[in-house]
Amino acid sequence: MLRDNLITIKDNIASSCSISGREVDTVELLAVSKTKAIPAIMEAYELGLRSFGENKVQELVSKYEEMPKDIKWHMIGHLQRNKVKYIAPFISCIHSVDSLRLAETIDKEAQKHNRIIDVLVEVNVSNEESKFGLRIDEVNNFLNSIYHLKNIQVTGLMTIAPNPHDQNENRPYFKELHKLFVDIKQEKRDNVNMNVLSMGMSKDYKIAIEEGSTVIRIGSNLFGSRL
Ligand SMILES: *Cc1c(COP(=O)(O)O)cnc(C)c1O
C-alpha cells in the first residue's frame, strides 16, 4: 500500500511540475512519519526515501536512534528551546524557527557540536491565530536580527496553510510566500541562502508545487491516515 501511495504521489508531483513548467527534481518529498511505527518508516526507507519529518522531539530522537544513519531528519513541529539540545547533534533541518530566542538557542547548541544547522523561517501567511510563525511583514527584520548567528544557516521559508474545504483557497497564500522567497533570494543577504520553500501537505501539495514549493511534507497520503 505504501508503495502504491508513493507511486501516486510521484505521479502527482510530475504532473504538477509539468503544469507549471518545472523540472521534477526541483521538488523534494519529505515523508512525515510522525506517530508511525518503525516498520512503516523502514518500509518507506526501503522504497528509497531518505528524508523524514517529525514534530515531537522525543519521538524524533528515538526514531533517529533506531533507524539507519543515512536518513535526514527534519523537525517540522513547534520547538521548545529547552529541547533543542536533544536534536542538535543530528538534525538536518528545523522548519519551525519563528523567534530570535529559538534561533539563538539552536545556534548555541549547534556550536557545541561544531555544526551549522539549516533552519527555515516559519511564516504564518494566512494570519490564523492558532498558528505559529511570523507574519509576512516581520520576516525581513527577523532575518536582520539573526544575521550574526554563525552556527545556523537560513535556507528558506516554511508555512502551514489552513485546511479549507476547497484547497484552491490556499493558492493565494502559497503565491504570497513564493513571492517573498524570490524577493529575499534576489537580495543575496549574508548568512541567508534561500533555496528551500517548504509548503504543501497531503491535501494541498499539488497546488503548492504549482506555486513554487520545493519541499512538500506528506504524511497521511503516504503512510495512511493517523486517526
Ligand atoms: C503532520 C504535518 C504534516 C503532514 O500532514 P499530512 O496532512 O498528513 O500530509 C506536514 N507538515 C506539518 C508541519 C505537520 O505537522
PDB file of C-alpha atoms and ligand atoms in Angstrom:
ATOM      1  CA  MET A   1       0.000   0.000   0.000  1.00  0.00           C
ATOM      2  CA  LEU A   2       2.804   2.384   0.906  1.00  0.00           C
ATOM      3  CA  ARG A   3       4.405   1.513  -2.381  1.00  0.00           C
ATOM      4  CA  ASP A   4       1.250   2.413  -4.327  1.00  0.00           C
ATOM      5  CA  ASN A   5       0.853   5.600  -2.338  1.00  0.00           C
ATOM      6  CA  LEU A   6       4.388   6.624  -3.204  1.00  0.00           C
ATOM      7  CA  ILE A   7       3.805   5.940  -6.893  1.00  0.00           C
ATOM      8  CA  THR A   8       0.659   8.080  -6.840  1.00  0.00           C
ATOM      9  CA  ILE A   9       2.445  10.931  -5.070  1.00  0.00           C
ATOM     10  CA  LYS A  10       5.339  10.808  -7.521  1.00  0.00           C
ATOM     11  CA  ASP A  11       2.908  10.821 -10.459  1.00  0.00           C
ATOM     12  CA  ASN A  12       1.162  13.840  -8.995  1.00  0.00           C
ATOM     13  CA  ILE A  13       4.464  15.634  -8.409  1.00  0.00           C
ATOM     14  CA  ALA A  14       5.334  15.009 -12.048  1.00  0.00           C
ATOM     15  CA  SER A  15       2.026  16.324 -13.358  1.00  0.00           C
ATOM     16  CA  SER A  16       2.056  19.409 -11.111  1.00  0.00           C
ATOM     17  CA  CYS A  17       5.597  20.098 -12.281  1.00  0.00           C
ATOM     18  CA  SER A  18       4.609  19.735 -15.893  1.00  0.00           C
ATOM     19  CA  ILE A  19       1.574  22.044 -15.440  1.00  0.00           C
ATOM     20  CA  SER A  20       3.863  24.709 -14.033  1.00  0.00           C
ATOM     21  CA  GLY A  21       6.844  24.101 -16.320  1.00  0.00           C
ATOM     22  CA  ARG A  22       9.147  22.870 -13.580  1.00  0.00           C
ATOM     23  CA  GLU A  23      11.678  20.048 -13.506  1.00  0.00           C
ATOM     24  CA  VAL A  24      10.588  17.098 -11.350  1.00  0.00           C
ATOM     25  CA  ASP A  25      13.846  17.094  -9.403  1.00  0.00           C
ATOM     26  CA  THR A  26      13.191  20.601  -8.075  1.00  0.00           C
ATOM     27  CA  VAL A  27      10.606  19.179  -5.665  1.00  0.00           C
ATOM     28  CA  GLU A  28      11.671  17.113  -2.685  1.00  0.00           C
ATOM     29  CA  LEU A  29       9.304  14.758  -0.898  1.00  0.00           C
ATOM     30  CA  LEU A  30       9.646  14.922   2.881  1.00  0.00           C
ATOM     31  CA  ALA A  31       7.961  11.851   4.364  1.00  0.00           C
ATOM     32  CA  VAL A  32       6.141  12.923   7.526  1.00  0.00           C
ATOM     33  CA  SER A  33       6.456   9.886   9.761  1.00  0.00           C
ATOM     34  CA  LYS A  34       5.049  11.338  12.997  1.00  0.00           C
ATOM     35  CA  THR A  35       3.032   8.783  15.027  1.00  0.00           C
ATOM     36  CA  LYS A  36       4.096   5.998  12.629  1.00  0.00           C
ATOM     37  CA  ALA A  37       5.970   2.969  13.922  1.00  0.00           C
ATOM     38  CA  ILE A  38       9.442   1.878  12.844  1.00  0.00           C
ATOM     39  CA  PRO A  39       8.332  -0.931  10.458  1.00  0.00           C
ATOM     40  CA  ALA A  40       6.283   1.508   8.354  1.00  0.00           C
ATOM     41  CA  ILE A  41       9.134   4.008   8.276  1.00  0.00           C
ATOM     42  CA  MET A  42      11.538   1.224   7.383  1.00  0.00           C
ATOM     43  CA  GLU A  43       9.268   0.245   4.512  1.00  0.00           C
ATOM     44  CA  ALA A  44       9.417   3.822   3.210  1.00  0.00           C
ATOM     45  CA  TYR A  45      13.188   3.766   3.620  1.00  0.00           C
ATOM     46  CA  GLU A  46      13.413   0.594   1.580  1.00  0.00           C
ATOM     47  CA  LEU A  47      11.390   2.273  -1.166  1.00  0.00           C
ATOM     48  CA  GLY A  48      14.195   4.816  -1.359  1.00  0.00           C
ATOM     49  CA  LEU A  49      13.008   7.647   0.873  1.00  0.00           C
ATOM     50  CA  ARG A  50      15.743   9.268   2.951  1.00  0.00           C
ATOM     51  CA  SER A  51      14.161  12.433   4.341  1.00  0.00           C
ATOM     52  CA  PHE A  52      11.701  12.132   7.203  1.00  0.00           C
ATOM     53  CA  GLY A  53       9.820  14.758   9.181  1.00  0.00           C
ATOM     54  CA  GLU A  54       8.719  14.565  12.800  1.00  0.00           C
ATOM     55  CA  ASN A  55       7.026  17.071  15.090  1.00  0.00           C
ATOM     56  CA  LYS A  56       7.894  15.820  18.589  1.00  0.00           C
ATOM     57  CA  VAL A  57      11.429  15.850  19.962  1.00  0.00           C
ATOM     58  CA  GLN A  58      11.261  12.650  21.986  1.00  0.00           C
ATOM     59  CA  GLU A  59       9.791  10.646  19.131  1.00  0.00           C
ATOM     60  CA  LEU A  60      12.319  12.139  16.744  1.00  0.00           C
ATOM     61  CA  VAL A  61      15.266  11.181  18.931  1.00  0.00           C
ATOM     62  CA  SER A  62      14.139   7.614  19.455  1.00  0.00           C
ATOM     63  CA  LYS A  63      13.468   7.098  15.739  1.00  0.00           C
ATOM     64  CA  TYR A  64      16.838   8.610  14.914  1.00  0.00           C
ATOM     65  CA  GLU A  65      18.459   6.075  17.231  1.00  0.00           C
ATOM     66  CA  GLU A  66      16.620   3.109  15.741  1.00  0.00           C
ATOM     67  CA  MET A  67      16.716   3.922  12.045  1.00  0.00           C
ATOM     68  CA  PRO A  68      19.626   3.803   9.553  1.00  0.00           C
ATOM     69  CA  LYS A  69      22.069   6.659   9.852  1.00  0.00           C
ATOM     70  CA  ASP A  70      21.862   7.920   6.278  1.00  0.00           C
ATOM     71  CA  ILE A  71      18.419   9.389   6.954  1.00  0.00           C
ATOM     72  CA  LYS A  72      17.997  13.160   7.019  1.00  0.00           C
ATOM     73  CA  TRP A  73      15.671  14.056   9.887  1.00  0.00           C
ATOM     74  CA  HIS A  74      13.625  17.239   9.744  1.00  0.00           C
ATOM     75  CA  MET A  75      11.924  18.884  12.713  1.00  0.00           C
ATOM     76  CA  ILE A  76       8.650  20.271  11.396  1.00  0.00           C
ATOM     77  CA  GLY A  77       6.735  20.960  14.624  1.00  0.00           C
ATOM     78  CA  HIS A  78       6.839  23.770  17.132  1.00  0.00           C
ATOM     79  CA  LEU A  79      10.105  23.523  19.045  1.00  0.00           C
ATOM     80  CA  GLN A  80      10.650  24.463  22.677  1.00  0.00           C
ATOM     81  CA  ARG A  81      14.023  25.959  23.432  1.00  0.00           C
ATOM     82  CA  ASN A  82      14.809  23.569  26.271  1.00  0.00           C
ATOM     83  CA  LYS A  83      14.511  20.630  23.857  1.00  0.00           C
ATOM     84  CA  VAL A  84      16.832  21.888  21.137  1.00  0.00           C
ATOM     85  CA  LYS A  85      19.812  20.188  22.799  1.00  0.00           C
ATOM     86  CA  TYR A  86      18.382  16.721  22.160  1.00  0.00           C
ATOM     87  CA  ILE A  87      18.220  17.123  18.392  1.00  0.00           C
ATOM     88  CA  ALA A  88      21.178  19.449  17.826  1.00  0.00           C
ATOM     89  CA  PRO A  89      23.704  16.621  17.323  1.00  0.00           C
ATOM     90  CA  PHE A  90      21.967  15.154  14.274  1.00  0.00           C
ATOM     91  CA  ILE A  91      19.040  17.209  12.942  1.00  0.00           C
ATOM     92  CA  SER A  92      19.287  18.101   9.232  1.00  0.00           C
ATOM     93  CA  CYS A  93      16.825  20.939   9.130  1.00  0.00           C
ATOM     94  CA  ILE A  94      14.490  22.740  11.533  1.00  0.00           C
ATOM     95  CA  HIS A  95      11.414  24.055   9.688  1.00  0.00           C
ATOM     96  CA  SER A  96       9.823  25.924  12.562  1.00  0.00           C
ATOM     97  CA  VAL A  97      12.051  28.839  13.547  1.00  0.00           C
ATOM     98  CA  ASP A  98       9.972  31.882  14.378  1.00  0.00           C
ATOM     99  CA  SER A  99      11.714  33.712  17.215  1.00  0.00           C
ATOM    100  CA  LEU A 100      15.084  35.234  17.918  1.00  0.00           C
ATOM    101  CA  ARG A 101      15.397  33.327  21.191  1.00  0.00           C
ATOM    102  CA  LEU A 102      14.808  30.000  19.487  1.00  0.00           C
ATOM    103  CA  ALA A 103      17.310  30.874  16.746  1.00  0.00           C
ATOM    104  CA  GLU A 104      19.880  31.825  19.402  1.00  0.00           C
ATOM    105  CA  THR A 105      19.366  28.553  21.245  1.00  0.00           C
ATOM    106  CA  ILE A 106      19.760  26.493  18.065  1.00  0.00           C
ATOM    107  CA  ASP A 107      22.907  28.456  17.252  1.00  0.00           C
ATOM    108  CA  LYS A 108      24.369  27.844  20.700  1.00  0.00           C
ATOM    109  CA  GLU A 109      23.601  24.119  20.677  1.00  0.00           C
ATOM    110  CA  ALA A 110      24.896  23.734  17.120  1.00  0.00           C
ATOM    111  CA  GLN A 111      28.139  25.366  18.173  1.00  0.00           C
ATOM    112  CA  LYS A 112      28.601  22.783  20.949  1.00  0.00           C
ATOM    113  CA  HIS A 113      28.569  20.074  18.296  1.00  0.00           C
ATOM    114  CA  ASN A 114      30.641  22.044  15.849  1.00  0.00           C
ATOM    115  CA  ARG A 115      27.780  22.063  13.382  1.00  0.00           C
ATOM    116  CA  ILE A 116      25.914  24.547  11.240  1.00  0.00           C
ATOM    117  CA  ILE A 117      22.232  23.677  11.365  1.00  0.00           C
ATOM    118  CA  ASP A 118      19.919  24.524   8.449  1.00  0.00           C
ATOM    119  CA  VAL A 119      16.785  26.327   9.520  1.00  0.00           C
ATOM    120  CA  LEU A 120      13.667  27.585   7.798  1.00  0.00           C
ATOM    121  CA  VAL A 121      11.734  30.616   8.945  1.00  0.00           C
ATOM    122  CA  GLU A 122       8.152  29.618   9.665  1.00  0.00           C
ATOM    123  CA  VAL A 123       5.683  32.134   8.261  1.00  0.00           C
ATOM    124  CA  ASN A 124       2.020  32.332   9.192  1.00  0.00           C
ATOM    125  CA  VAL A 125       0.895  33.576   5.799  1.00  0.00           C
ATOM    126  CA  SER A 126      -2.816  33.254   6.489  1.00  0.00           C
ATOM    127  CA  ASN A 127      -2.512  35.058   9.863  1.00  0.00           C
ATOM    128  CA  GLU A 128      -4.539  32.373  11.589  1.00  0.00           C
ATOM    129  CA  GLU A 129      -4.361  32.972  15.312  1.00  0.00           C
ATOM    130  CA  SER A 130      -3.963  29.296  16.104  1.00  0.00           C
ATOM    131  CA  LYS A 131      -0.757  29.036  14.109  1.00  0.00           C
ATOM    132  CA  PHE A 132       2.868  29.608  14.944  1.00  0.00           C
ATOM    133  CA  GLY A 133       5.099  31.605  12.643  1.00  0.00           C
ATOM    134  CA  LEU A 134       5.969  35.185  11.774  1.00  0.00           C
ATOM    135  CA  ARG A 135       3.767  37.445   9.746  1.00  0.00           C
ATOM    136  CA  ILE A 136       4.976  38.157   6.222  1.00  0.00           C
ATOM    137  CA  ASP A 137       5.883  41.728   7.199  1.00  0.00           C
ATOM    138  CA  GLU A 138       8.058  40.549  10.105  1.00  0.00           C
ATOM    139  CA  VAL A 139      10.370  38.302   8.113  1.00  0.00           C
ATOM    140  CA  ASN A 140      12.822  40.950   6.940  1.00  0.00           C
ATOM    141  CA  ASN A 141      13.502  42.300  10.422  1.00  0.00           C
ATOM    142  CA  PHE A 142      13.795  38.792  11.735  1.00  0.00           C
ATOM    143  CA  LEU A 143      16.446  37.915   9.160  1.00  0.00           C
ATOM    144  CA  ASN A 144      18.366  41.047  10.145  1.00  0.00           C
ATOM    145  CA  SER A 145      18.176  40.103  13.811  1.00  0.00           C
ATOM    146  CA  ILE A 146      19.648  36.623  13.348  1.00  0.00           C
ATOM    147  CA  TYR A 147      22.218  37.509  10.752  1.00  0.00           C
ATOM    148  CA  HIS A 148      25.111  37.369  13.250  1.00  0.00           C
ATOM    149  CA  LEU A 149      24.421  33.771  14.309  1.00  0.00           C
ATOM    150  CA  LYS A 150      27.191  31.717  12.748  1.00  0.00           C
ATOM    151  CA  ASN A 151      26.046  28.197  13.575  1.00  0.00           C
ATOM    152  CA  ILE A 152      22.695  28.382  11.867  1.00  0.00           C
ATOM    153  CA  GLN A 153      22.094  28.818   8.176  1.00  0.00           C
ATOM    154  CA  VAL A 154      18.760  30.122   6.980  1.00  0.00           C
ATOM    155  CA  THR A 155      17.993  28.031   3.914  1.00  0.00           C
ATOM    156  CA  GLY A 156      14.404  29.034   3.285  1.00  0.00           C
ATOM    157  CA  LEU A 157      10.835  29.557   4.390  1.00  0.00           C
ATOM    158  CA  MET A 158       8.095  27.253   5.610  1.00  0.00           C
ATOM    159  CA  THR A 159       4.372  27.625   6.025  1.00  0.00           C
ATOM    160  CA  ILE A 160       1.432  25.548   7.165  1.00  0.00           C
ATOM    161  CA  ALA A 161      -1.599  26.607   5.165  1.00  0.00           C
ATOM    162  CA  PRO A 162      -5.151  26.483   6.507  1.00  0.00           C
ATOM    163  CA  ASN A 163      -7.338  23.466   5.925  1.00  0.00           C
ATOM    164  CA  PRO A 164     -10.223  24.792   3.823  1.00  0.00           C
ATOM    165  CA  HIS A 165     -12.853  22.657   2.158  1.00  0.00           C
ATOM    166  CA  ASP A 166     -11.636  23.824  -1.245  1.00  0.00           C
ATOM    167  CA  GLN A 167      -7.843  23.577  -1.293  1.00  0.00           C
ATOM    168  CA  ASN A 168      -7.684  26.194  -4.042  1.00  0.00           C
ATOM    169  CA  GLU A 169      -8.302  28.735  -1.302  1.00  0.00           C
ATOM    170  CA  ASN A 170      -4.691  28.143  -0.236  1.00  0.00           C
ATOM    171  CA  ARG A 171      -3.293  29.170  -3.589  1.00  0.00           C
ATOM    172  CA  PRO A 172      -3.012  32.892  -2.721  1.00  0.00           C
ATOM    173  CA  TYR A 173      -1.063  32.041   0.462  1.00  0.00           C
ATOM    174  CA  PHE A 174       1.382  29.879  -1.468  1.00  0.00           C
ATOM    175  CA  LYS A 175       1.747  32.608  -4.091  1.00  0.00           C
ATOM    176  CA  GLU A 176       2.443  35.201  -1.438  1.00  0.00           C
ATOM    177  CA  LEU A 177       5.117  33.143   0.307  1.00  0.00           C
ATOM    178  CA  HIS A 178       6.743  32.278  -3.006  1.00  0.00           C
ATOM    179  CA  LYS A 179       6.936  35.968  -3.831  1.00  0.00           C
ATOM    180  CA  LEU A 180       8.648  36.710  -0.502  1.00  0.00           C
ATOM    181  CA  PHE A 181      11.016  33.785  -1.104  1.00  0.00           C
ATOM    182  CA  VAL A 182      12.028  35.149  -4.516  1.00  0.00           C
ATOM    183  CA  ASP A 183      12.420  38.694  -3.173  1.00  0.00           C
ATOM    184  CA  ILE A 184      14.756  37.582  -0.373  1.00  0.00           C
ATOM    185  CA  LYS A 185      16.692  35.320  -2.711  1.00  0.00           C
ATOM    186  CA  GLN A 186      17.339  38.241  -5.061  1.00  0.00           C
ATOM    187  CA  GLU A 187      18.661  40.378  -2.213  1.00  0.00           C
ATOM    188  CA  LYS A 188      21.527  37.908  -1.701  1.00  0.00           C
ATOM    189  CA  ARG A 189      21.828  38.551   2.017  1.00  0.00           C
ATOM    190  CA  ASP A 190      24.763  37.357   4.104  1.00  0.00           C
ATOM    191  CA  ASN A 191      24.026  34.237   6.100  1.00  0.00           C
ATOM    192  CA  VAL A 192      20.828  33.594   4.130  1.00  0.00           C
ATOM    193  CA  ASN A 193      20.773  31.040   1.385  1.00  0.00           C
ATOM    194  CA  MET A 194      17.212  30.905   0.068  1.00  0.00           C
ATOM    195  CA  ASN A 195      16.858  27.501  -1.543  1.00  0.00           C
ATOM    196  CA  VAL A 196      14.011  25.826   0.262  1.00  0.00           C
ATOM    197  CA  LEU A 197      10.352  26.692   0.145  1.00  0.00           C
ATOM    198  CA  SER A 198       8.629  24.174   2.405  1.00  0.00           C
ATOM    199  CA  MET A 199       4.908  24.297   1.666  1.00  0.00           C
ATOM    200  CA  GLY A 200       2.225  21.803   0.789  1.00  0.00           C
ATOM    201  CA  MET A 201       0.878  18.782   2.711  1.00  0.00           C
ATOM    202  CA  SER A 202      -1.282  15.802   1.730  1.00  0.00           C
ATOM    203  CA  LYS A 203      -4.305  17.866   0.809  1.00  0.00           C
ATOM    204  CA  ASP A 204      -2.709  20.801  -0.942  1.00  0.00           C
ATOM    205  CA  TYR A 205       0.695  19.731  -2.248  1.00  0.00           C
ATOM    206  CA  LYS A 206      -0.268  19.816  -5.912  1.00  0.00           C
ATOM    207  CA  ILE A 207      -1.301  23.449  -5.634  1.00  0.00           C
ATOM    208  CA  ALA A 208       1.813  24.219  -3.584  1.00  0.00           C
ATOM    209  CA  ILE A 209       4.041  22.752  -6.303  1.00  0.00           C
ATOM    210  CA  GLU A 210       2.283  24.796  -8.953  1.00  0.00           C
ATOM    211  CA  GLU A 211       3.059  27.855  -6.839  1.00  0.00           C
ATOM    212  CA  GLY A 212       6.749  27.092  -6.405  1.00  0.00           C
ATOM    213  CA  SER A 213       7.164  24.777  -3.404  1.00  0.00           C
ATOM    214  CA  THR A 214      10.499  22.928  -3.261  1.00  0.00           C
ATOM    215  CA  VAL A 215       9.701  20.666  -0.293  1.00  0.00           C
ATOM    216  CA  ILE A 216       6.325  19.041   0.219  1.00  0.00           C
ATOM    217  CA  ARG A 217       5.639  17.484   3.619  1.00  0.00           C
ATOM    218  CA  ILE A 218       3.452  14.424   3.138  1.00  0.00           C
ATOM    219  CA  GLY A 219       2.163  12.238   5.955  1.00  0.00           C
ATOM    220  CA  SER A 220      -1.276  10.686   5.541  1.00  0.00           C
ATOM    221  CA  ASN A 221      -1.206  10.343   1.746  1.00  0.00           C
ATOM    222  CA  LEU A 222       1.941   8.260   2.113  1.00  0.00           C
ATOM    223  CA  PHE A 223       1.583   6.299   5.349  1.00  0.00           C
ATOM    224  CA  GLY A 224      -2.218   6.317   5.658  1.00  0.00           C
ATOM    225  CA  SER A 225      -4.306   8.439   7.996  1.00  0.00           C
ATOM    226  CA  ARG A 226      -3.129   8.973  11.571  1.00  0.00           C
ATOM    227  CA  LEU A 227      -6.647   8.720  13.087  1.00  0.00           C
TER     228      LEU A 227
HETATM  229  C1  LIG B   1       1.580  16.477  10.190  1.00  0.00           C
HETATM  230  C2  LIG B   1       2.248  17.526   9.394  1.00  0.00           C
HETATM  231  C3  LIG B   1       2.374  17.402   8.002  1.00  0.00           C
HETATM  232  C4  LIG B   1       1.793  16.247   7.200  1.00  0.00           C
HETATM  233  O1  LIG B   1       0.402  16.326   7.178  1.00  0.00           O
HETATM  234  P1  LIG B   1      -0.469  15.372   6.210  1.00  0.00           P
HETATM  235  O2  LIG B   1      -1.720  16.156   6.009  1.00  0.00           O
HETATM  236  O3  LIG B   1      -0.677  14.104   6.931  1.00  0.00           O
HETATM  237  O4  LIG B   1       0.286  15.187   4.956  1.00  0.00           O
HETATM  238  C5  LIG B   1       3.053  18.394   7.329  1.00  0.00           C
HETATM  239  N1  LIG B   1       3.590  19.457   7.970  1.00  0.00           N
HETATM  240  C6  LIG B   1       3.483  19.613   9.298  1.00  0.00           C
HETATM  241  C7  LIG B   1       4.106  20.798   9.936  1.00  0.00           C
HETATM  242  C8  LIG B   1       2.810  18.666  10.056  1.00  0.00           C
HETATM  243  O5  LIG B   1       2.715  18.829  11.379  1.00  0.00           O
END
